[in-house]
Coordinates of C-alpha atoms and ligand atoms in Angstrom, one line a residue:
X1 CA 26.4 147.8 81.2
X2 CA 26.3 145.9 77.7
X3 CA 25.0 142.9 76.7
X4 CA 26.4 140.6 74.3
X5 CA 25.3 137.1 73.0
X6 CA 27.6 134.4 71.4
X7 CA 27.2 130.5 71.8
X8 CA 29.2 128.5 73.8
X9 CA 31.7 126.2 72.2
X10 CA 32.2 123.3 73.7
X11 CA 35.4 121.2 73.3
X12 CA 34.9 119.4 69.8
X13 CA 35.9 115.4 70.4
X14 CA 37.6 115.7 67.1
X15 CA 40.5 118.0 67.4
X16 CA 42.1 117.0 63.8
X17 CA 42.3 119.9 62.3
X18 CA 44.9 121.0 65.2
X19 CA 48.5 121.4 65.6
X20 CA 49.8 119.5 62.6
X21 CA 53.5 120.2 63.6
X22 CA 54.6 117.5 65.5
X23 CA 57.5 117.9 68.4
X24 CA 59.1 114.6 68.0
X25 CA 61.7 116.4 65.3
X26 CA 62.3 119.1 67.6
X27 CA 62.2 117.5 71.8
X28 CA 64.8 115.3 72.3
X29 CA 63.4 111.8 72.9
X30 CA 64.8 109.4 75.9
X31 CA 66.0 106.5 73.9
X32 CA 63.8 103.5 74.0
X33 CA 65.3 101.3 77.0
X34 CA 65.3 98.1 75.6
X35 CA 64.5 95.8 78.7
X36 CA 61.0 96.4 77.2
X37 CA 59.4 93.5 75.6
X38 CA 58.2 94.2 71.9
X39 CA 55.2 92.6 71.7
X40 CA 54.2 89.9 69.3
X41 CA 51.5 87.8 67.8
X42 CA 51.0 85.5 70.9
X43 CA 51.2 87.9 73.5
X44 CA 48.0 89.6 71.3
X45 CA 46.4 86.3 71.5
X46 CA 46.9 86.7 75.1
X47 CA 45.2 90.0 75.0
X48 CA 42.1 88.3 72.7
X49 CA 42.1 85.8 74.9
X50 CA 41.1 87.7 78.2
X51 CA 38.8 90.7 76.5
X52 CA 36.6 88.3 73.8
X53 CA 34.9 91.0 72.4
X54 CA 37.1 91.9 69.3
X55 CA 36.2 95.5 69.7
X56 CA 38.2 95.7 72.4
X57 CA 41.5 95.2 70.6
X58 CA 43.0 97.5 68.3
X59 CA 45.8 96.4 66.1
X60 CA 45.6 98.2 62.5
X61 CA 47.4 101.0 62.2
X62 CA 45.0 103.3 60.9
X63 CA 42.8 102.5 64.2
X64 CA 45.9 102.7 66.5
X65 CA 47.0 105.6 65.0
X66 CA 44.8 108.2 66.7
X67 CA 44.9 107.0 70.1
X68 CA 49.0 107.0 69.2
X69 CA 49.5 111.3 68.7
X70 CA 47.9 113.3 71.6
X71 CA 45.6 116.4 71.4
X72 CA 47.9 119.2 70.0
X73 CA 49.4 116.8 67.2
X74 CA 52.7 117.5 69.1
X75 CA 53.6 114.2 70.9
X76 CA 53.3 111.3 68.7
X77 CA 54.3 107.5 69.9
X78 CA 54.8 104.3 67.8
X79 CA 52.0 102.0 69.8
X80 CA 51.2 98.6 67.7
X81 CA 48.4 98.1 70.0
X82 CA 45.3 99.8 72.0
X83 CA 43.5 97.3 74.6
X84 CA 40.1 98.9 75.6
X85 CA 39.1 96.7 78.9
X86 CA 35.8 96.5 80.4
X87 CA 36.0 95.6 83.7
X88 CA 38.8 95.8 86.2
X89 CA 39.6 92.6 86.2
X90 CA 40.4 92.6 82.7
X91 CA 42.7 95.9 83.4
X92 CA 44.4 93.9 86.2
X93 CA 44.7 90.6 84.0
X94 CA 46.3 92.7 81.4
X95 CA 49.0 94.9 83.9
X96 CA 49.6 90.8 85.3
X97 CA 50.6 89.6 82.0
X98 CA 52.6 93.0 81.0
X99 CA 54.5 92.7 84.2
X100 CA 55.2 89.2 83.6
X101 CA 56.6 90.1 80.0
X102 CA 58.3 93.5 80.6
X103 CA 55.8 94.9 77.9
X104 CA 55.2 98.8 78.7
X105 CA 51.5 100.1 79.5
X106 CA 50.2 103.7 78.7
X107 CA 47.0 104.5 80.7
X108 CA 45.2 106.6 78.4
X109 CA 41.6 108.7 79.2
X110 CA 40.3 111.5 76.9
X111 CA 43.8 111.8 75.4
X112 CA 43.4 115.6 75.9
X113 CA 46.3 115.9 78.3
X114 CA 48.9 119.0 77.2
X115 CA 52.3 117.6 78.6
X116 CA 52.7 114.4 76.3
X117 CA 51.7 112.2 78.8
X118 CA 48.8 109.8 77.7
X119 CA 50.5 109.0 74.3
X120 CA 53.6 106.2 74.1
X121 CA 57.3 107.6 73.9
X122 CA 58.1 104.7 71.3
X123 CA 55.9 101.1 71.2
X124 CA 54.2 101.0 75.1
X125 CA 50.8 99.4 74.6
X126 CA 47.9 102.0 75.0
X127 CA 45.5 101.0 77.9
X128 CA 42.5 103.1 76.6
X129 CA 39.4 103.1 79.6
X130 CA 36.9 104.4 77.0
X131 CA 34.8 101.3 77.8
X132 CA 34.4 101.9 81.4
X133 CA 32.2 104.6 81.6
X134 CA 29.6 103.6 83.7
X135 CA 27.9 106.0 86.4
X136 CA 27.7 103.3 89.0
X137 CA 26.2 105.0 92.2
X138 CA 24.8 108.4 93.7
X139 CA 23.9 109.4 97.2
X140 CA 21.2 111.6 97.9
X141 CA 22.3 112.3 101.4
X142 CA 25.9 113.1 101.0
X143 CA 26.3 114.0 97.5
X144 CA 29.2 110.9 96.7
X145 CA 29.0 109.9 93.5
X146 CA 30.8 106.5 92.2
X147 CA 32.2 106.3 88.8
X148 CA 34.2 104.3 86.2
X149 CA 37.3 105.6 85.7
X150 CA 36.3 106.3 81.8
X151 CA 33.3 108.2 82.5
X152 CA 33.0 111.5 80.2
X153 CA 33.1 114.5 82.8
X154 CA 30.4 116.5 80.8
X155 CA 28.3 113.4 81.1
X156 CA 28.6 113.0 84.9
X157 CA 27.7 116.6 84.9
X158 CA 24.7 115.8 82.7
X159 CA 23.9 113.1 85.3
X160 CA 24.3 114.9 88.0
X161 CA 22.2 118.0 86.9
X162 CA 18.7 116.9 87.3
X163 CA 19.8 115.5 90.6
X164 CA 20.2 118.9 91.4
X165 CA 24.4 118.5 91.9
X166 CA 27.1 119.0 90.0
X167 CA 30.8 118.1 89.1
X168 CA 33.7 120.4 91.4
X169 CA 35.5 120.6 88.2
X170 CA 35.2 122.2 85.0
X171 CA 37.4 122.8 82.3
X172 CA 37.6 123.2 78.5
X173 CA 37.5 120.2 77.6
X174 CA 34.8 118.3 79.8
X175 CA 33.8 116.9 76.4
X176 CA 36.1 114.5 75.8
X177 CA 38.4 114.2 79.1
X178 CA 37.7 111.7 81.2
X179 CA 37.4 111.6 85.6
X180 CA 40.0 109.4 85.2
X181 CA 42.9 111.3 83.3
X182 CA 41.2 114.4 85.7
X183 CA 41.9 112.8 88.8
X184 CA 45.6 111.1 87.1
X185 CA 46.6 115.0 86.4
X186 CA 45.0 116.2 89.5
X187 CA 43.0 119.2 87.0
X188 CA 42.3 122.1 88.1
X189 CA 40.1 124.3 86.0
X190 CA 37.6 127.1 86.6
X191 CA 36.0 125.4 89.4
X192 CA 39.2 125.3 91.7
X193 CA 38.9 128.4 93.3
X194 CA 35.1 127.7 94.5
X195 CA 35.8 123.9 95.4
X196 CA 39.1 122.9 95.7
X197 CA 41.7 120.7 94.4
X198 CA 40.6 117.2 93.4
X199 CA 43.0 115.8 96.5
X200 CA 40.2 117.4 98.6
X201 CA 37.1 116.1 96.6
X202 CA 38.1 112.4 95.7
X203 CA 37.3 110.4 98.7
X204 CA 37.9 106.8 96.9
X205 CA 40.2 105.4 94.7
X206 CA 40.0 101.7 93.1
X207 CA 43.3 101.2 91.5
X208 CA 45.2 98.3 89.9
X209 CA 49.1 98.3 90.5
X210 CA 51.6 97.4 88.0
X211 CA 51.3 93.8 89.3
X212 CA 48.1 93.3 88.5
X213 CA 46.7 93.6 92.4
X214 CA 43.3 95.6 92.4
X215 CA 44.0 98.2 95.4
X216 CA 40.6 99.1 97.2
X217 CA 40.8 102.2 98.4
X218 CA 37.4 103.0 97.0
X219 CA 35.8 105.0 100.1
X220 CA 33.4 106.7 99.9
X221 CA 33.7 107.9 103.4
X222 CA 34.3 111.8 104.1
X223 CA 36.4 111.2 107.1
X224 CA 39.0 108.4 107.2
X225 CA 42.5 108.7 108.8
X226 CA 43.4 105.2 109.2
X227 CA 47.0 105.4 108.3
X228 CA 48.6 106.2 105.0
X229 CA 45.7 108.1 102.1
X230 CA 46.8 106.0 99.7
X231 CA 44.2 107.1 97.1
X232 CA 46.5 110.7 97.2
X233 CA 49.2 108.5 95.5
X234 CA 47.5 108.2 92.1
X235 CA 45.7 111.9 92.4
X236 CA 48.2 113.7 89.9
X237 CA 50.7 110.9 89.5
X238 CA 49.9 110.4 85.7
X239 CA 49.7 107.1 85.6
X240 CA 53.2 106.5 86.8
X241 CA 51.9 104.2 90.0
X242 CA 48.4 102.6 88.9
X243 CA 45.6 102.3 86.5
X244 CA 42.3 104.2 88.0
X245 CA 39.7 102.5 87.4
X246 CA 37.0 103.5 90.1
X247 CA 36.5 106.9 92.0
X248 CA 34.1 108.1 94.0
X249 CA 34.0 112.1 95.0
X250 CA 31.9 114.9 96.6
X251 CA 29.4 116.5 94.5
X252 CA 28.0 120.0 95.5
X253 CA 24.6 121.1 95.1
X254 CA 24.4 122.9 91.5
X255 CA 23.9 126.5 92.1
X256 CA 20.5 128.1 91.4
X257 CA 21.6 131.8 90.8
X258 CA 24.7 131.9 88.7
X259 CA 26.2 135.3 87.1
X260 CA 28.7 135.9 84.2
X261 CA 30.6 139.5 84.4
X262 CA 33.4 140.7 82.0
X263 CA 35.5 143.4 82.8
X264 CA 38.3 145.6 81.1
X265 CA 41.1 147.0 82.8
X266 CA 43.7 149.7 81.8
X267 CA 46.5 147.5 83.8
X268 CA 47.1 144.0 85.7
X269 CA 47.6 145.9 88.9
X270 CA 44.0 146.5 88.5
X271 CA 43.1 143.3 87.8
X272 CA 44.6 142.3 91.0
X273 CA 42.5 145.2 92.8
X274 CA 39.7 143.6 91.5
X275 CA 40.4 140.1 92.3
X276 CA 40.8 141.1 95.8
X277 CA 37.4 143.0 95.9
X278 CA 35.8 140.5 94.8
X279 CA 37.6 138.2 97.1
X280 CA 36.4 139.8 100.3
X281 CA 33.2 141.3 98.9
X282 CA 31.7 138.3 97.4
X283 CA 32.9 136.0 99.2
X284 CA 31.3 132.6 99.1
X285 CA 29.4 133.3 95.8
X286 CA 32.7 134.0 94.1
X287 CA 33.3 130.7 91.5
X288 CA 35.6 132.2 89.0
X289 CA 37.9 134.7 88.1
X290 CA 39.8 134.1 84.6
X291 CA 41.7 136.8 83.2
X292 CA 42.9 137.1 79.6
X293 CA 45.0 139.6 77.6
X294 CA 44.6 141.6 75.0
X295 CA 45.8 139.6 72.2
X296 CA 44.2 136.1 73.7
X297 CA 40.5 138.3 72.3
X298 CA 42.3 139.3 69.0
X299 CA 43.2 135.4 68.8
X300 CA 40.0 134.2 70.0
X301 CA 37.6 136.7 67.2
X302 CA 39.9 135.2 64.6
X303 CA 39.6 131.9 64.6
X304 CA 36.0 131.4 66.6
X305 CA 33.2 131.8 64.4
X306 CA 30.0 134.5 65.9
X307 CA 32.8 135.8 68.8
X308 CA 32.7 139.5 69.0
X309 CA 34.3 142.3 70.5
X310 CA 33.3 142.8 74.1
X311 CA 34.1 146.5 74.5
X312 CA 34.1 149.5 72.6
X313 CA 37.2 150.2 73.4
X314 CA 40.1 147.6 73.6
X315 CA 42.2 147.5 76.8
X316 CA 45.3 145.0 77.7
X317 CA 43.2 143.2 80.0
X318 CA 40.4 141.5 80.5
X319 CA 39.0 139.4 83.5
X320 CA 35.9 136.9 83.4
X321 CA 34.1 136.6 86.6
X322 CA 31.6 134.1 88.0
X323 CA 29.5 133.7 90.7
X324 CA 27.4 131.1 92.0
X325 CA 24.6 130.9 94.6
X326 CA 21.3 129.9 95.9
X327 CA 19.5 133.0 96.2
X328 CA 18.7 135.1 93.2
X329 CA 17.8 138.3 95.3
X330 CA 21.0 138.6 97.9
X331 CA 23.3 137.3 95.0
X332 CA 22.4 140.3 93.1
X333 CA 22.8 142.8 96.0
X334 CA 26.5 141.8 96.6
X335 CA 26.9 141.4 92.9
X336 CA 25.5 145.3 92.4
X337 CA 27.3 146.3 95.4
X338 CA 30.7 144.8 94.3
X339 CA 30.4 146.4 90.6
X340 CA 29.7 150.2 92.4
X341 CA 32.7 149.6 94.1
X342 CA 34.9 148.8 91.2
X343 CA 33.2 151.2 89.1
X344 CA 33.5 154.0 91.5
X345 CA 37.3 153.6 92.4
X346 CA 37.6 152.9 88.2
X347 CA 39.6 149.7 88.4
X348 CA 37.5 148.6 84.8
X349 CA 37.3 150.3 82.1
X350 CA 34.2 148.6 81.0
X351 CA 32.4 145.6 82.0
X352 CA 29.0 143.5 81.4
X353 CA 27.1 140.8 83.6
X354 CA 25.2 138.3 81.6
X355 CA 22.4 137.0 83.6
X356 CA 21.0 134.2 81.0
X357 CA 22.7 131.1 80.1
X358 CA 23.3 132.8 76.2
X359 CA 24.6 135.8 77.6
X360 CA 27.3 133.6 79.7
X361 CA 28.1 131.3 77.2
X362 CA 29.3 133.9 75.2
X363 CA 31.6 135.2 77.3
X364 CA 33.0 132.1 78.5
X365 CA 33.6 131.2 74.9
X366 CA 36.0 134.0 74.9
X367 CA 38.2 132.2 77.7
X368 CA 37.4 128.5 76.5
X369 CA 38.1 129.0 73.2
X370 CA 41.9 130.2 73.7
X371 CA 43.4 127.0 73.8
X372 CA 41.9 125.9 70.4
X373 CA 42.4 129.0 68.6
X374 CA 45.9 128.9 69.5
X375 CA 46.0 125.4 67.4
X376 CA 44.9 127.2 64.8
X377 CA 47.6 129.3 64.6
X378 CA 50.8 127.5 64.6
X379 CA 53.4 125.9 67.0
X380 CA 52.8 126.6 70.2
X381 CA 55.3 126.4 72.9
X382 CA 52.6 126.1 76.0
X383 CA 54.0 127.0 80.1
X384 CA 51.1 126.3 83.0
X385 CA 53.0 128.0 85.9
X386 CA 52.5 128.8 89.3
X387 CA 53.5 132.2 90.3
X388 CA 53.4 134.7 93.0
X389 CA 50.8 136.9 92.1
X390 CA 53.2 140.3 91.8
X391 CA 55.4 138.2 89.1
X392 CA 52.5 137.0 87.3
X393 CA 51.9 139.0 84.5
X394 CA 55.5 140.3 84.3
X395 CA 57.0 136.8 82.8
X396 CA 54.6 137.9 79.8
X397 CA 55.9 140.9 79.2
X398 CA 59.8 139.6 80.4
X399 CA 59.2 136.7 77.0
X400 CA 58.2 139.5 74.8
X401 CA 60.8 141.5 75.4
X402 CA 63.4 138.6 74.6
X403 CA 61.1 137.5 72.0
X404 CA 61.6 140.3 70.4
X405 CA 58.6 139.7 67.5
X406 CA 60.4 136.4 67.0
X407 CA 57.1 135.0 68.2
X408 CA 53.6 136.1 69.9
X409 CA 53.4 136.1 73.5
X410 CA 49.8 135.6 75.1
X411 CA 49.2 135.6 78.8
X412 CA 45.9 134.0 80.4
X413 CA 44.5 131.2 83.1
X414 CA 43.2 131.2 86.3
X415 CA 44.2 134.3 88.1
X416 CA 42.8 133.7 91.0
X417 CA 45.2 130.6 91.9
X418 CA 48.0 132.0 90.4
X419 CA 48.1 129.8 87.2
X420 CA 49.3 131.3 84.2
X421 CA 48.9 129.8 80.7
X422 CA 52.0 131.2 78.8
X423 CA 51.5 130.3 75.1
X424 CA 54.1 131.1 72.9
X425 CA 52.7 131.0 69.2
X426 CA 54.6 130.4 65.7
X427 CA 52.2 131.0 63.2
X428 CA 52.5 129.2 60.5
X429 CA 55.9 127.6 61.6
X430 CA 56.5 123.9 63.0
X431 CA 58.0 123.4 66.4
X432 CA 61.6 124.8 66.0
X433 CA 64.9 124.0 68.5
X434 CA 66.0 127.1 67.9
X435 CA 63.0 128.7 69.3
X436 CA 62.6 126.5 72.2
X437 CA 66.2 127.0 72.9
X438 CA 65.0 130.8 73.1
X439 CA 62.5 129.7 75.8
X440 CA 63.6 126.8 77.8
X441 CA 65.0 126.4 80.1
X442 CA 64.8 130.6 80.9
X443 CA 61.1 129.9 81.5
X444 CA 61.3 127.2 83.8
X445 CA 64.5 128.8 86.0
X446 CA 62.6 132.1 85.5
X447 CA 59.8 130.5 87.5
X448 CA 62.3 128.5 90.1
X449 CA 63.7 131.5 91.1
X450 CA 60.7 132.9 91.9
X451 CA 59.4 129.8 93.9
X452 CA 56.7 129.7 91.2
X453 CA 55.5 125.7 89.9
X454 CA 56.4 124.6 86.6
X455 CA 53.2 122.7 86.3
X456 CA 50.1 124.6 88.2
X457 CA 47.5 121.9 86.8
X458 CA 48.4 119.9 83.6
X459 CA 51.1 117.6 85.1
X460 CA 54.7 116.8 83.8
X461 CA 53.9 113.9 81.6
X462 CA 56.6 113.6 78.9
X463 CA 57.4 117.4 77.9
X464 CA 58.9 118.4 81.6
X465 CA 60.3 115.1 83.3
X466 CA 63.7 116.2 82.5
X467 CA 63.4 119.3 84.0
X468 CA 61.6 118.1 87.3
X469 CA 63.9 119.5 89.5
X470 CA 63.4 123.2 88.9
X471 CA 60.2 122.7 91.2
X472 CA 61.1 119.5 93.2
X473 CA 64.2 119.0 95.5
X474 CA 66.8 116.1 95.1
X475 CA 65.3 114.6 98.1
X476 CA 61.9 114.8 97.0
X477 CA 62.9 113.6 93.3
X478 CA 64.7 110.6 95.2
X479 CA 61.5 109.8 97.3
X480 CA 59.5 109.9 94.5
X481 CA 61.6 107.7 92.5
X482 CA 61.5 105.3 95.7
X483 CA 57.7 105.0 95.6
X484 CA 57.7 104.4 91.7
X485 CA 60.4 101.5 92.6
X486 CA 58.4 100.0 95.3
X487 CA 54.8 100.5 93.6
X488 CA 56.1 99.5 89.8
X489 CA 59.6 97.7 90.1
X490 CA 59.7 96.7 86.7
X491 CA 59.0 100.4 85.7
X492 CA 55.7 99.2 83.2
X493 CA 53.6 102.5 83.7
X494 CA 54.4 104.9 81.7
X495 CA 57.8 104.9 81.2
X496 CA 59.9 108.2 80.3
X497 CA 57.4 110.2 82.1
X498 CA 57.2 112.5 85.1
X499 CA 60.5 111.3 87.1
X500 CA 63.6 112.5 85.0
X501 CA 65.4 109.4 83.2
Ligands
FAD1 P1 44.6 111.9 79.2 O1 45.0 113.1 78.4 O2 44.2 110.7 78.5 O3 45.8 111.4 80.2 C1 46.4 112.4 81.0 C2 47.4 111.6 82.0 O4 46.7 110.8 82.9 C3 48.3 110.7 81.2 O5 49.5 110.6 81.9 C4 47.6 109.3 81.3 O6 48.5 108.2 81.3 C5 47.0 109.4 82.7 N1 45.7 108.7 82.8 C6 44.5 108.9 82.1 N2 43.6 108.1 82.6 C7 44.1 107.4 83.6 C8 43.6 106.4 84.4 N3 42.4 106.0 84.4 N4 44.5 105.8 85.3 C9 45.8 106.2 85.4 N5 46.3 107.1 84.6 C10 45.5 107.7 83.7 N6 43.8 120.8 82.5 C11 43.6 121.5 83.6 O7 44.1 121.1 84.6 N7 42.8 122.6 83.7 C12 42.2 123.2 82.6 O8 41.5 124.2 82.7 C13 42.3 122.5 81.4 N8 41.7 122.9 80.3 C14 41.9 122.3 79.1 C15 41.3 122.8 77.9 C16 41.5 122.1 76.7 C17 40.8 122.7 75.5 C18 42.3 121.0 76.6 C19 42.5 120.3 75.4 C20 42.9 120.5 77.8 C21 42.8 121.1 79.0 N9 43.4 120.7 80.2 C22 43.2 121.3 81.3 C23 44.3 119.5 80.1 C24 43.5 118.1 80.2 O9 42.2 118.2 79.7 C25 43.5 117.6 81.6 O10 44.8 117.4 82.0 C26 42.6 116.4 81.8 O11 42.4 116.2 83.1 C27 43.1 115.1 81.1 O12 42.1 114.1 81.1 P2 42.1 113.0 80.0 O13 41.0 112.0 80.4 O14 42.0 113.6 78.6 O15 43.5 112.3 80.3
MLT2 C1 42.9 126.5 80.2 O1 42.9 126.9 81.4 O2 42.3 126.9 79.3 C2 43.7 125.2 80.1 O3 44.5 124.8 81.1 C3 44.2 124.9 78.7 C4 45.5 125.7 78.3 O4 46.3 126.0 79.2 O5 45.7 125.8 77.1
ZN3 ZN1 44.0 126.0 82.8

């Protein structure tokens, strides 16, 4: 077995240099309904009024303007006006008055969302919780931890560390995304496999409604079925039904003995041979298993500085493993064990375990780094699906085919729940209709057909409300649109997304 060392990248807050091209010439924007309010110079006296500190309004348009276009440089709204409150009381003052006025609210976290949905479709007011980021209480005994709804995910992790726990989520871009917009977009990330969805790890929601009413359903209690959840409502519903602005979840202990593997396979039948060895031979220890292809490492050594190649020999697959434990010694028994076993039956080609924190960085750089690098490159058409696990790989090679060369097809994401990333790269071009005619909506009845999800973890925001019913019934659609109606009558939370106009 190799070793290779590269540093880990970590999501830079700064993402300017990314997808330039924006959609808005190519997507075909709902028109602005216009029982909206546009806002004027008293109702930002209001706002003044109610936050004091002038920090906490944003009115030029050089300020605004950031907080206006959303990580890929692909959505971008026409918001006069960013309102960072402090408190929740400020957040429900301001949803009262917007209510009152018809004026239309964006919830907005890290901004690093990938579906459109934390930026305004046209002038909604930005509700930005960057200034409540306050850890506000931790547990010993049972490991809850209570946050602001703005709090930095890396830095509850880096709270949470020398406390001996950590966060049950991890993803790419822990350095700027908020728990917030996580528990909004229900994330899933690296971590899901080993921990769960965040429906299972958020025990307490504090929410204000579109009325302004602060809903306490901040428990921190692991066992509570008295009637409806509640909380469940605004865990993945994008800030159509409420502003989060308090949560509390489980933590688990961090893991003392963590390893890092990297494996090559000839085929992605064998990467499925190996997920399910290491399924049933690992067992609890098992806390990742990403797989990548073949061009997402050509991609990812081209654009990410001190990255090099893995293997000797390149293969079409490759699949990062992780595994997490307590105890150094037995860890590394049923890790050694596991690798004989795919070894000897040759499902890799190659592989290496890092055991220090260098070592793993490196190769997790090589599946962080993906989504960046693909902003490097050009327009990127970007599908987060659910799929059954035998068509998983074959939509890949299905787009390529109809593709023709017409654009670069790169497969990757968390094979282990059945989430593919599909990024379908431009270089050099800007978003086209043309091409996205080409894609959608084959893609999305593609994956109906197979009773796959459109949206596995980043949510529907803006880029897939109108095509919500490839994965959602009438019925359902109609029940959802019933609980939007009774929780936001007026329709101020972020209009035009998630429920088809
Ligand atoms: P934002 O982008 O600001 O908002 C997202 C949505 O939540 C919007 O609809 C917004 O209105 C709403 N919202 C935000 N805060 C609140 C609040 N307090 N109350 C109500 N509504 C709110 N996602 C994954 O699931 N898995 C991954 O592995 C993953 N990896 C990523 C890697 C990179 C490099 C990037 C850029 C993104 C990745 N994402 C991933 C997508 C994104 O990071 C997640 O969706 C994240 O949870 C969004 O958090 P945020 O704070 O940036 O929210
Ligand atoms: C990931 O798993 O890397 C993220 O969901 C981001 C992406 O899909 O680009
Ligand atoms: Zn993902």
């Amino acid at each position: 077995m190799n070793k290779t060392i590269i540093n880990r990248l970590l999501v830079n807050r700064n993402n300017n240099h990314l997808f330039k091209r924006t959609y808005s010439s190519v997507g075909n924007k709902i028109p602005r309904d216009p029982k909206y309010a546009v806002i004027n110079s008293k109702d930002i006296d209001y706002f003044r009024s109610i936050l004091k500190d002038p920090n906490q309004i944003l009115t030029d348009k050089d300020d605004v303007d950031p907080f206006n276009c959303d990580w890929m440089k692909k959505f971008k709204g026409n918001s006069q006006l960013v309102v960072k409150p402090k408190t929740t009381e400020q957040v429900s003052k301001i949803l009262s008055y917007c209510n009152e006025k018809k004026i239309a609210v964006v919830p907005q976290g890290g901004n690093t969302g990938l579906v459109g949905g934390s930026v305004p479709v046209h002038d909604e007011i930005i509700l930005s919780l960057a200034n409540m980021s306050k850890v506000e209480s931790f547990d010993p005994i049972t490991g809850v931890v209570t946050v602001q709804a703005g709090c930095i995910l890396e830095n509850i992790e880096n709270y949470l560390v020398p406390l001996g726990y950590t966060v049950p989520i991890d993803l790419g871009a822990k350095g700027s995304c908020q728990i917030g917009g996580n528990a909004s977009t229900n994330a899933g990330g690296i971590r899901l496999l080993r921990y769960g969805s965040l429906h299972g790890s958020i025990l307490g929601v504090e929410a204000v409604l579109a009325d302004g009413t602060v809903l306490d359903c901040l428990s921190t209690l692991r066992k509570d079925n008295t009637g409806y959840d509640l909380k469940q409502l605004f865990i993945g519903s994008e800030g159509t039904l409420g502003v989060i602005t308090k949560l509390s979840f489980i933590t688990p202990p961090k893991p003392t003995s963590v390893n890092v593997a990297l494996f090559s396979c000839h085929s992605f039948d064998r990467v499925q041979q190996v997920l399910i060895r290491a399924k049933k031979q690992l067992g609890d220890i098992l806390s990742a298993f990403e797989f990548m292809d073949r061009p997402c490492i050509d991609l990812v050594l081209k654009h990410q500085a001190g990255t090099r190649e893995p293997f000797d020999d390149s293969t079409p697959f490759y699949v990062l493993m992780e595994t997490s434990g307590f105890n150094e010694v037995h860890d590394g028994e049923k890790l050694s064990s596991f690798l004989e076993s795919i070894m000897g039956d040759e499902l890799i080609v190659d592989g290496s375990v890092a055991t220090d924190s260098k070592n793993m960085t490196s190769f997790w750089k090589l599946r962080e780094t993906i989504t960046e690098s693909l902003g490097k490159e050009g327009a990127t058409y970007k599908y987060d699906l659910s799929l059954p696990i035998d068509q998983f790989y074959q939509l890949v090679a299905v787009m390529r085919e109809k593709l023709d060369g017409k654009a670069l097809v790169y497969g990757f994401g968390h094979v282990g729940d059945g989430n593919l990333h599909l990024n379908i790269s431009t270089p050099n071009q800007s978003y086209s209709k043309d091409m996205l005619d080409m894609i959608e909506p084959f893609v999305y009845e593609y994956t109906s057909k197979h009773r796959g999800s459109i949206s596995a973890e980043h949510g529907i925001g803006a880029m897939k409300s109108q095509h919500l019913h490839f994965s959602k019934s009438d019925p359902a659609i109609h029940l959802m649109k019933s609980i939007k109606h009774a929780m936001d009558p007026n329709n101020i939370l972020n209009p035009y997304k998630v429920l088809p106009q």
